[in-house]
mmCIF file of N, CA and C in Angstrom:
data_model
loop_
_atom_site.group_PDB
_atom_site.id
_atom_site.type_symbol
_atom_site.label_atom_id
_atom_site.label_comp_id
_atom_site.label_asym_id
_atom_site.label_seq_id
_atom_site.Cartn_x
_atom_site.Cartn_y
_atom_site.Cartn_z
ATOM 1 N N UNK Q 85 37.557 -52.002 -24.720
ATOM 2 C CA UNK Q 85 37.794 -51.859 -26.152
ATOM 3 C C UNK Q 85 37.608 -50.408 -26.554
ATOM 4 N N UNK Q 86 38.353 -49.706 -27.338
ATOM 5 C CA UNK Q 86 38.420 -48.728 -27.919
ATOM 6 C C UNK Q 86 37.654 -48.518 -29.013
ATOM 7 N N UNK Q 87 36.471 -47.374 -29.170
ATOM 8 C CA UNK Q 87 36.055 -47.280 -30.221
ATOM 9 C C UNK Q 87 36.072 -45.606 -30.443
ATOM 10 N N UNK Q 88 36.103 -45.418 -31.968
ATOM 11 C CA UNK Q 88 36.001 -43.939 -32.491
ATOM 12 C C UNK Q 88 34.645 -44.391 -33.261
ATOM 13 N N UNK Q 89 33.709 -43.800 -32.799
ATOM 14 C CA UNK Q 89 32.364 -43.599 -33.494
ATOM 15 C C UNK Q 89 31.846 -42.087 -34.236
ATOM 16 N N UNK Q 90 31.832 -41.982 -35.854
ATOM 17 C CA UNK Q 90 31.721 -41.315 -36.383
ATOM 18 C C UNK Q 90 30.252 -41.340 -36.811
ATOM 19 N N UNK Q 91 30.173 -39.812 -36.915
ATOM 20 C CA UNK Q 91 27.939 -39.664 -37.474
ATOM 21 C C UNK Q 91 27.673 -38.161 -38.065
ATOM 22 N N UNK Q 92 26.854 -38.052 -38.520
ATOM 23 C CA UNK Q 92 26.635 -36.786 -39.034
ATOM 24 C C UNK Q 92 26.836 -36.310 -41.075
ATOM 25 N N UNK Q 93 27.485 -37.519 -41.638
ATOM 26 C CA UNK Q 93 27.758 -38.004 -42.645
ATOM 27 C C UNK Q 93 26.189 -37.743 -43.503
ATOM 28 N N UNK Q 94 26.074 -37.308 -44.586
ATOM 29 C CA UNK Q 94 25.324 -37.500 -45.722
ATOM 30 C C UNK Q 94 25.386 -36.699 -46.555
ATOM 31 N N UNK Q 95 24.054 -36.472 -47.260
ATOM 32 C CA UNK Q 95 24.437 -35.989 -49.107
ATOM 33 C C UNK Q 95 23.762 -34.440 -48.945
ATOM 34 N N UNK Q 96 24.304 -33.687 -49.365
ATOM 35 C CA UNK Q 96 24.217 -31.965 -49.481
ATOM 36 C C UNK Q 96 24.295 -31.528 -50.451
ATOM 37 N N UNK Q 97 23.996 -30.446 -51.306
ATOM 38 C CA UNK Q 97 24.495 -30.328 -52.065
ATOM 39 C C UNK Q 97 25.736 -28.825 -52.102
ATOM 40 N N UNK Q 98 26.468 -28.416 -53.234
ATOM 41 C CA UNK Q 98 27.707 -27.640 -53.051
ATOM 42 C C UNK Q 98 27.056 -26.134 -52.637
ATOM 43 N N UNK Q 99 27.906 -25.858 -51.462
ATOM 44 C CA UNK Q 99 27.598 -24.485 -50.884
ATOM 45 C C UNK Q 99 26.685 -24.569 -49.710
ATOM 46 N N UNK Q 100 26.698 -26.099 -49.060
ATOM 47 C CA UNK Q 100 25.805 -26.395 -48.134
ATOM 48 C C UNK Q 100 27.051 -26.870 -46.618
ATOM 49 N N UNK Q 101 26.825 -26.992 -46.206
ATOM 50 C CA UNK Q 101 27.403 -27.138 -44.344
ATOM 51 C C UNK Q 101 26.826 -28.686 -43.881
ATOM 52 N N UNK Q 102 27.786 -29.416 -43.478
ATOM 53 C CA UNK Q 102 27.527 -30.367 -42.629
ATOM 54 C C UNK Q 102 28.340 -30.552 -41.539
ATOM 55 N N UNK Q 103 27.898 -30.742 -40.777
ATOM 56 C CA UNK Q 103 29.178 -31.680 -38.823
ATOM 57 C C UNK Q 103 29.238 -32.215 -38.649
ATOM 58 N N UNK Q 104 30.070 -32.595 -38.826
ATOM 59 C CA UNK Q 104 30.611 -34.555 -38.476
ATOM 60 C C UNK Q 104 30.760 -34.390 -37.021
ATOM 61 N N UNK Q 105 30.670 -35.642 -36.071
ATOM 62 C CA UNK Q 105 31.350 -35.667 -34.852
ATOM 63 C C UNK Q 105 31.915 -37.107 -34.544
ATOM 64 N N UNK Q 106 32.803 -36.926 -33.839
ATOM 65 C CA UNK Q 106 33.254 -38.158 -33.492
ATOM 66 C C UNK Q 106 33.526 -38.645 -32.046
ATOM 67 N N UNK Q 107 32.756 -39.753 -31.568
ATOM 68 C CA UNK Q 107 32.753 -39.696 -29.968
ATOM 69 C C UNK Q 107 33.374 -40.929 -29.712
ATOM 70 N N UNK Q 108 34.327 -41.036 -28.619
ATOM 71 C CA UNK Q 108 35.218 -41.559 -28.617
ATOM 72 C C UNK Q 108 34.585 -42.566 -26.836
ATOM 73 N N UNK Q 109 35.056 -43.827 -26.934
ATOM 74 C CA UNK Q 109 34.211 -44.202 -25.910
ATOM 75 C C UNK Q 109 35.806 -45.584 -25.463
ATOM 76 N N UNK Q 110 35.629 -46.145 -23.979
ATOM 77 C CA UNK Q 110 36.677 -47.352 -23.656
ATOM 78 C C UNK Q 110 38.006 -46.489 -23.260
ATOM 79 N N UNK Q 111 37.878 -45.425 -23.373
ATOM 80 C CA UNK Q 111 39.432 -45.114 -22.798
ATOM 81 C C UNK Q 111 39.361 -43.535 -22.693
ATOM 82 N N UNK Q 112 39.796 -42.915 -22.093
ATOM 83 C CA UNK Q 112 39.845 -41.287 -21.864
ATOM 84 C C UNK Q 112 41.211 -41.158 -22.470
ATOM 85 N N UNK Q 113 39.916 -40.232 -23.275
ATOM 86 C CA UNK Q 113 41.004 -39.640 -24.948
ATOM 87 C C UNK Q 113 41.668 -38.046 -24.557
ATOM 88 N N UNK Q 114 41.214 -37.686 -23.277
ATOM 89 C CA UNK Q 114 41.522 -36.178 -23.141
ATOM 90 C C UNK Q 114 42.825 -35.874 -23.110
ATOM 91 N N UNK Q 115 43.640 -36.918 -23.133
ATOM 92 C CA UNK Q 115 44.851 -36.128 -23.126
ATOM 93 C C UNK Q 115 46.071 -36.517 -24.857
ATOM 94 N N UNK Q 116 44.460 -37.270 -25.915
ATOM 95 C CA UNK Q 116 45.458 -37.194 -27.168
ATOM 96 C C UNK Q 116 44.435 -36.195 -28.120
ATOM 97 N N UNK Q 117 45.895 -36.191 -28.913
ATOM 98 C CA UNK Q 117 45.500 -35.811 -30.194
ATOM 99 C C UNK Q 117 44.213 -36.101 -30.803
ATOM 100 N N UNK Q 118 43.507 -35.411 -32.002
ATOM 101 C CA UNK Q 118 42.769 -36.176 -32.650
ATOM 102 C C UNK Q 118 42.611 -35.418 -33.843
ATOM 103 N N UNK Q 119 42.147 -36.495 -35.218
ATOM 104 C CA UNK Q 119 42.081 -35.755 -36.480
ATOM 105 C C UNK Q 119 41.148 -35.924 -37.241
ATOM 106 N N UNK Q 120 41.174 -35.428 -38.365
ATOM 107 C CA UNK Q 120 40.059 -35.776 -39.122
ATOM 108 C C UNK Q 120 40.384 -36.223 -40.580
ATOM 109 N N UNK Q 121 40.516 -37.759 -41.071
ATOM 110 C CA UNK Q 121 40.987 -37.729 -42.865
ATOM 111 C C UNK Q 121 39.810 -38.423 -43.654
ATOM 112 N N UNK Q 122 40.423 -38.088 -44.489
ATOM 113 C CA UNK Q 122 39.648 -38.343 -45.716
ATOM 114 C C UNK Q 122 39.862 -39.401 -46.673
ATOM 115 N N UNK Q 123 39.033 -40.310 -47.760
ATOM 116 C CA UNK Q 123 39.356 -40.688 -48.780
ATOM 117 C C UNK Q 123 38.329 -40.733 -49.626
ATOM 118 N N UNK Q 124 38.440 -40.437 -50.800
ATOM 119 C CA UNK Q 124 37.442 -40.188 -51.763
ATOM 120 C C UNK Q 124 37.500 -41.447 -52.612
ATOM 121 N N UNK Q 125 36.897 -41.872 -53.755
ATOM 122 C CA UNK Q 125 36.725 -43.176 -54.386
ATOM 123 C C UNK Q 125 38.297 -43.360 -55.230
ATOM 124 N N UNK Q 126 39.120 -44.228 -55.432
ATOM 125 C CA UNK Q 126 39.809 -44.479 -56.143
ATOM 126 C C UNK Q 126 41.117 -43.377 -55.618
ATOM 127 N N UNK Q 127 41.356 -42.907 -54.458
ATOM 128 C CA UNK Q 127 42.281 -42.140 -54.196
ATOM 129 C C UNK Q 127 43.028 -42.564 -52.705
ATOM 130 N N UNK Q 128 43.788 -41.836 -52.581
ATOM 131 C CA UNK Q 128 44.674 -42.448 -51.174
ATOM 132 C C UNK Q 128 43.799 -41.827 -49.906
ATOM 133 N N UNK Q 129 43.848 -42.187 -48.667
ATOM 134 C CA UNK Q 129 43.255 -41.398 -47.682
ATOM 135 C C UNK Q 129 44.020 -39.500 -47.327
ATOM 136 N N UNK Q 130 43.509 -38.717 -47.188
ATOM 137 C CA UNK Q 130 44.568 -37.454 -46.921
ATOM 138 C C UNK Q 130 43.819 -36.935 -45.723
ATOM 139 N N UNK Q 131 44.757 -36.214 -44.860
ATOM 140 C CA UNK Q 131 44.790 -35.313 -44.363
ATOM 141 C C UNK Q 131 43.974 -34.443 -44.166
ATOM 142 N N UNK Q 132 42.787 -34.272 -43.157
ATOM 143 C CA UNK Q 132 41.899 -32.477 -43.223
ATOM 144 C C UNK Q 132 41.591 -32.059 -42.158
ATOM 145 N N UNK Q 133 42.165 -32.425 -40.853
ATOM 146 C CA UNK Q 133 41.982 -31.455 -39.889
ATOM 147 C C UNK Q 133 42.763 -32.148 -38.523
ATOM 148 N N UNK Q 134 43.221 -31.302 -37.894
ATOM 149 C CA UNK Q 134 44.036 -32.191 -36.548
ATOM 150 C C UNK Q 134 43.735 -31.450 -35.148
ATOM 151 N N UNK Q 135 43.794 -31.365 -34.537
ATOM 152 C CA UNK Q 135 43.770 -30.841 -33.459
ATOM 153 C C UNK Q 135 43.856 -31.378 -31.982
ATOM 154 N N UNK Q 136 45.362 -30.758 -30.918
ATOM 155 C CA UNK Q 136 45.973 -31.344 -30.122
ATOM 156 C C UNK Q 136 44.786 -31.717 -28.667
ATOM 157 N N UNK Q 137 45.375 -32.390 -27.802
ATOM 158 C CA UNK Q 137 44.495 -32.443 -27.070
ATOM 159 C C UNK Q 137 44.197 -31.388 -26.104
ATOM 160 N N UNK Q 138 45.211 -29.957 -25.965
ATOM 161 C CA UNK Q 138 44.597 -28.814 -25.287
ATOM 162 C C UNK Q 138 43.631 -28.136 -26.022
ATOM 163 N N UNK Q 139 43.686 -28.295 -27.341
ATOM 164 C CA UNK Q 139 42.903 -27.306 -28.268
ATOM 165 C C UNK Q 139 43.271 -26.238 -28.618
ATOM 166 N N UNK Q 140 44.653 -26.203 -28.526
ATOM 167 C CA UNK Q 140 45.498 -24.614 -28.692
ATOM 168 C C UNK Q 140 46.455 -24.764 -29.844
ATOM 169 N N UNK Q 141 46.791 -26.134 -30.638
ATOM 170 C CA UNK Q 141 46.931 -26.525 -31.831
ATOM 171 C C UNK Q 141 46.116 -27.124 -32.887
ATOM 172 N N UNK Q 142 45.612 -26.207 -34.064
ATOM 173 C CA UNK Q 142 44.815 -27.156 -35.158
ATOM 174 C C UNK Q 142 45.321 -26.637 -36.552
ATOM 175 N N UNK Q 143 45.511 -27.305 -37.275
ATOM 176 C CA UNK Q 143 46.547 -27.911 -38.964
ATOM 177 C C UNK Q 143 45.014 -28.425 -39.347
ATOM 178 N N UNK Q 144 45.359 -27.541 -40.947
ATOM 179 C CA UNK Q 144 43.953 -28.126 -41.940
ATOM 180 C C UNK Q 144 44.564 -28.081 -42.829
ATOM 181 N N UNK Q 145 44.421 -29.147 -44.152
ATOM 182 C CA UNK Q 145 44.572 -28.856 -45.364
ATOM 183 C C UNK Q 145 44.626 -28.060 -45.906
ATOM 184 N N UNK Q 146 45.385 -27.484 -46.686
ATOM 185 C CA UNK Q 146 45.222 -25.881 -47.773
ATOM 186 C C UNK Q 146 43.692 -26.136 -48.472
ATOM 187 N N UNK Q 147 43.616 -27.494 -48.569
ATOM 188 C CA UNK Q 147 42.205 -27.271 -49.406
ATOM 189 C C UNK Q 147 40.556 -27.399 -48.743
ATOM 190 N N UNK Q 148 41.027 -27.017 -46.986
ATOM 191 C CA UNK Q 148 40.029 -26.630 -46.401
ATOM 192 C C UNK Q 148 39.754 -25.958 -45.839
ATOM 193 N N UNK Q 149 41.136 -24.823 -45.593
ATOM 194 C CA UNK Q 149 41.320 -24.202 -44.710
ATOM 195 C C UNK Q 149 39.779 -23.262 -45.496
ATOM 196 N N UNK Q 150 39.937 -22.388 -44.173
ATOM 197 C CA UNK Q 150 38.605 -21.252 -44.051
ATOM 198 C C UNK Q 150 37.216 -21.586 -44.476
ATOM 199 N N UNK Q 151 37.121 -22.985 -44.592
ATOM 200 C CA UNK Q 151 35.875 -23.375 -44.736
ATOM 201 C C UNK Q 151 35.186 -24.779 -43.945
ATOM 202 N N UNK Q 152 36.228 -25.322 -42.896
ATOM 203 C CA UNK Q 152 36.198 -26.612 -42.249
ATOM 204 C C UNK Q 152 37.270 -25.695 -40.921
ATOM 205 N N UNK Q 153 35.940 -25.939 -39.546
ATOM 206 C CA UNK Q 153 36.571 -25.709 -38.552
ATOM 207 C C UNK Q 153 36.821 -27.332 -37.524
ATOM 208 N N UNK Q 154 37.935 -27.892 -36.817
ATOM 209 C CA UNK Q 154 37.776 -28.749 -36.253
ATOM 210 C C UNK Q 154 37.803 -28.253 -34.760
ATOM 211 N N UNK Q 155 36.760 -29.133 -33.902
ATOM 212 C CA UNK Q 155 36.966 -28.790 -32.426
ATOM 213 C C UNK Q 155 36.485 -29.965 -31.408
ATOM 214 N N UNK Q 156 36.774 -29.560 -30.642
ATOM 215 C CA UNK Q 156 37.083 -30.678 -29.102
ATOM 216 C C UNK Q 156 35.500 -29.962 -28.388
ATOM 217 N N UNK Q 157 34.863 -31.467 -28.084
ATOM 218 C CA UNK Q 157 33.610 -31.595 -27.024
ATOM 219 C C UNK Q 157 34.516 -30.812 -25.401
ATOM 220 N N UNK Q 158 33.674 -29.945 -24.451
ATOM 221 C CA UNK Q 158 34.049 -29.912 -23.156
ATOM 222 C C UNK Q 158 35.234 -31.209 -22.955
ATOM 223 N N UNK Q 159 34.383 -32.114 -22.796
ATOM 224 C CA UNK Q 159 34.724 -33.520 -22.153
ATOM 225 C C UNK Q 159 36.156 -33.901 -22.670
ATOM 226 N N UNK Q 160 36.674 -33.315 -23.742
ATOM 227 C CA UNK Q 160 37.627 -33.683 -24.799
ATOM 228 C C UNK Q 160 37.588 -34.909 -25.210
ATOM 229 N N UNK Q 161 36.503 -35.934 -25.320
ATOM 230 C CA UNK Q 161 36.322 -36.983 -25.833
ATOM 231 C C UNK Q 161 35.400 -36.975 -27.154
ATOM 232 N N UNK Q 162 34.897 -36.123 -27.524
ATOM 233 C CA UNK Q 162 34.520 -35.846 -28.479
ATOM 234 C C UNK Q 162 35.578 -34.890 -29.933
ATOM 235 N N UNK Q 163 34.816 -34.897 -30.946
ATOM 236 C CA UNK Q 163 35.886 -34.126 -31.910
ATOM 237 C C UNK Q 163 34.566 -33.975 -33.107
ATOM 238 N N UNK Q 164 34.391 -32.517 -33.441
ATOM 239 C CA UNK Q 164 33.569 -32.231 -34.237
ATOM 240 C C UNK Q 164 34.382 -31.864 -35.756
ATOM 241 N N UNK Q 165 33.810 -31.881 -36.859
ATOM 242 C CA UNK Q 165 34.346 -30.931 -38.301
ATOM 243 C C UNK Q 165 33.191 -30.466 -38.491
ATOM 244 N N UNK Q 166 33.050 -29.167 -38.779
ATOM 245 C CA UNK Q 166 32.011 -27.826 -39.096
ATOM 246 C C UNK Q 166 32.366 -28.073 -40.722
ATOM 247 N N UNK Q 167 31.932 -28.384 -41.199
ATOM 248 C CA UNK Q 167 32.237 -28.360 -42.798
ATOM 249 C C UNK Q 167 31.681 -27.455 -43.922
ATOM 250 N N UNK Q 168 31.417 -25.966 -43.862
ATOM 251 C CA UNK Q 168 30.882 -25.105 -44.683
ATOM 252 C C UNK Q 168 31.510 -25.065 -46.137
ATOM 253 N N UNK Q 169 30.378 -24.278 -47.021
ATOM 254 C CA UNK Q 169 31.043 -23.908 -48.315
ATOM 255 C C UNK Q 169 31.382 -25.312 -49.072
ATOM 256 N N UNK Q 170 30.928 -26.465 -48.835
ATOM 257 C CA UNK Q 170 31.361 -27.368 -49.123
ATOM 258 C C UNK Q 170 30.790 -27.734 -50.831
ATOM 259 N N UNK Q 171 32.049 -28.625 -51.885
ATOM 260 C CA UNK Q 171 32.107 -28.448 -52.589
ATOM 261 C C UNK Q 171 32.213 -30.428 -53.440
ATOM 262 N N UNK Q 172 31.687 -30.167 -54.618
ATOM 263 C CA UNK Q 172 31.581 -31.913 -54.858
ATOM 264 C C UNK Q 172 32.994 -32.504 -54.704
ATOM 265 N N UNK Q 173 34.382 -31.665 -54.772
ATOM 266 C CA UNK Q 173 35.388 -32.196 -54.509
ATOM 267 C C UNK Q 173 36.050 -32.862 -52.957
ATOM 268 N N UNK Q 174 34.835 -32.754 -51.472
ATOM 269 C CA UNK Q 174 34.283 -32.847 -50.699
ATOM 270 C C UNK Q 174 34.017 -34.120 -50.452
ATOM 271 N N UNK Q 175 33.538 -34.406 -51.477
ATOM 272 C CA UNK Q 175 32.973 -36.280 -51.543
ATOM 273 C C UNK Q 175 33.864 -37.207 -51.008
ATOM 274 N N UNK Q 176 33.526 -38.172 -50.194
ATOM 275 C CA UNK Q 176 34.683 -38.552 -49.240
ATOM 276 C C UNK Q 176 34.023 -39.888 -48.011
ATOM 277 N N UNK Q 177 34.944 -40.477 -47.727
ATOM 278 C CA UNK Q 177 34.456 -41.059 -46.527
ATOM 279 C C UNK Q 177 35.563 -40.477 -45.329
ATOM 280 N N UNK Q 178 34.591 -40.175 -44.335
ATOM 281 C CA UNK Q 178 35.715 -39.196 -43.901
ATOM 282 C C UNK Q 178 35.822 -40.291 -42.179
ATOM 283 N N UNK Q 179 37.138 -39.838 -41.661
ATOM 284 C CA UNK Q 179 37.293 -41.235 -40.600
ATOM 285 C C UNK Q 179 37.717 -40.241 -39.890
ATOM 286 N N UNK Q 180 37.623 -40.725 -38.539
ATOM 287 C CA UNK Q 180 37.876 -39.967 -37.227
ATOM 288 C C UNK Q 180 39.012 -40.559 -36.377
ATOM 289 N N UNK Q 181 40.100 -40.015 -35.882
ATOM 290 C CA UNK Q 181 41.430 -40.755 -35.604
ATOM 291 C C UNK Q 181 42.139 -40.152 -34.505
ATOM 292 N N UNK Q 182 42.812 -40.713 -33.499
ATOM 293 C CA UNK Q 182 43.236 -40.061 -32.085
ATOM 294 C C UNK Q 182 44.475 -40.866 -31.972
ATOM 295 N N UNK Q 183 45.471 -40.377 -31.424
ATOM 296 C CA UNK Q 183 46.814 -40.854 -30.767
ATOM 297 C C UNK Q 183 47.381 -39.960 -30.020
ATOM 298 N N UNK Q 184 48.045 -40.418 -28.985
ATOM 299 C CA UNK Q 184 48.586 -39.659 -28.067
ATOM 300 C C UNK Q 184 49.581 -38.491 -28.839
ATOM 301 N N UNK Q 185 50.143 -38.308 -29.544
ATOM 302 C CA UNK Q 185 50.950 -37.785 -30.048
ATOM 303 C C UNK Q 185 50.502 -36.744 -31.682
ATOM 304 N N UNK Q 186 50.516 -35.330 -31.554
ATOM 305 C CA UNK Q 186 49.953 -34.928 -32.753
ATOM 306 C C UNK Q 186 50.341 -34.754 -33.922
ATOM 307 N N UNK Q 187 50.052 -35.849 -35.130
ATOM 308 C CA UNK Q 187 50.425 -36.074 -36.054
ATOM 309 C C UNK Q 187 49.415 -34.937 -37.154
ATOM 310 N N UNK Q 188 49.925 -34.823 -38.203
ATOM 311 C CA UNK Q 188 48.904 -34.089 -40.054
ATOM 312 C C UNK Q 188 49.411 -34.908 -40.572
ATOM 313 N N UNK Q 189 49.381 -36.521 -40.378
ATOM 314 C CA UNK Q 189 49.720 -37.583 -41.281
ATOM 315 C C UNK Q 189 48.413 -38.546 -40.499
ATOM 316 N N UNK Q 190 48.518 -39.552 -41.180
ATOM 317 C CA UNK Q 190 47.930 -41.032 -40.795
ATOM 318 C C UNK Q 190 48.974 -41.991 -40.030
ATOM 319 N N UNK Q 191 49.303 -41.132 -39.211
ATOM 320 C CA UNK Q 191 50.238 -42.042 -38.292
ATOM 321 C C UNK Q 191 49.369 -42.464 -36.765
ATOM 322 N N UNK Q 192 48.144 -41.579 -36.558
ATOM 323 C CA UNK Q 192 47.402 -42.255 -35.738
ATOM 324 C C UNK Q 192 46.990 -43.557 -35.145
ATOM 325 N N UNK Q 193 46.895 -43.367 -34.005
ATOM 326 C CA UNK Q 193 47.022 -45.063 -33.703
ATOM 327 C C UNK Q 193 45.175 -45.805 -33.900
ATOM 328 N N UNK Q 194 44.386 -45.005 -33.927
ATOM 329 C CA UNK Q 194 43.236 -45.086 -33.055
ATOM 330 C C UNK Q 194 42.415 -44.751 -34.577
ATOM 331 N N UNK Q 195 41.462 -45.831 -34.983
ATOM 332 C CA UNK Q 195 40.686 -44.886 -35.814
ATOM 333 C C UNK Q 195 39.492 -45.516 -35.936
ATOM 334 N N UNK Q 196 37.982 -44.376 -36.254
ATOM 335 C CA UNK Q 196 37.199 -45.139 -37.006
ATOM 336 C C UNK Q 196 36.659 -45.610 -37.894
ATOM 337 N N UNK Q 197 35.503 -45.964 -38.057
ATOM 338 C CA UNK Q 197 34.388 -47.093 -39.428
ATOM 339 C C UNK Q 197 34.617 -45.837 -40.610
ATOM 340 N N UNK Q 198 34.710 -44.493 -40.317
ATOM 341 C CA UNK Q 198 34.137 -43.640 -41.622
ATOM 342 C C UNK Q 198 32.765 -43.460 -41.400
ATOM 343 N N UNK Q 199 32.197 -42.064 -42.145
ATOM 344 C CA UNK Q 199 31.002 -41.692 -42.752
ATOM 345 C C UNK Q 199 30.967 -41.565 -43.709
ATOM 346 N N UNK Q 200 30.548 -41.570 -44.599
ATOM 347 C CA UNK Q 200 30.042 -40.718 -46.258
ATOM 348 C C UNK Q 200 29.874 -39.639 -45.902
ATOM 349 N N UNK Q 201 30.352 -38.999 -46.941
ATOM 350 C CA UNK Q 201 29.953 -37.496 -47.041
ATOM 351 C C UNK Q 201 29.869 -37.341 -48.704
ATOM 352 N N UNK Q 202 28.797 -36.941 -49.101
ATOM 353 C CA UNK Q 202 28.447 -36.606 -50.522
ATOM 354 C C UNK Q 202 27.934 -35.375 -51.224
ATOM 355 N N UNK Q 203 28.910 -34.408 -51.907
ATOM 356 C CA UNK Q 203 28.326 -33.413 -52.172
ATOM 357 C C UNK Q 203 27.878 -33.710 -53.855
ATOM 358 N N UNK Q 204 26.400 -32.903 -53.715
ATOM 359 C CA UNK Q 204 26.147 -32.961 -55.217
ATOM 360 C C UNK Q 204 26.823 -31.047 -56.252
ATOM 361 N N UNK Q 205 26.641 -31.096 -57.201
ATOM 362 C CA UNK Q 205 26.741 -29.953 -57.940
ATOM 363 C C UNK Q 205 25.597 -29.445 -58.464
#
């Protein structure tokens, strides 16, 4: 069985840094894609970080760029978000997602439970 296990999720407040990671377990993920989206309360899920399975392609949101780095464990079964500068518009459950193929959509095949992520002001 395939699981994406997400952690690192909680409440900060704005101008503070958190890392999500996401470890991926049941199948060797090293040769897909993997991303990082979002959904905040009452909104659609979007888009905030992708990155291929060499690590020589990564796509971020305009509204994270230079402040959210995404990256690949050695093992490439892992997938971290560095989340600096972070801001209450931030607030989010954020899900961790892999498919062979590299999508900046929710076309992923593979995803997980979500964390919270909560910024205060």
């Amino acid at each position: 069985q395939v699981q994406l296990v997400e952690s690192g999720g909680g409440l900060v407040q704005a101008g503070g840094s958190l890392r999500l990671s996401c470890a991926v377990s049941g199948r060797t993920f090293a040769s897909y894609a993997m991303g990082w989206f979002r959904q905040a309360p009452g909104k659609e899920r979007e888009f905030v970080a992708a990155i291929s399975w060499s690590a020589v392609s990564t796509d971020y949101a305009d509204s994270v760029k230079g402040r959210f780095t995404i990256s690949r464990g050695s093992a490439r079964n892992t997938v971290s978000l560095q989340m600096n500068s972070l801001k209450p518009e931030d607030t989010a459950v954020y899900y961790c997602a892999a498919d062979p193929t590299y999508y900046t959509t929710d076309r992923y095949r593979y995803w997980g439970q979500g964390t919270q992520v909560a910024v205060s002001s």
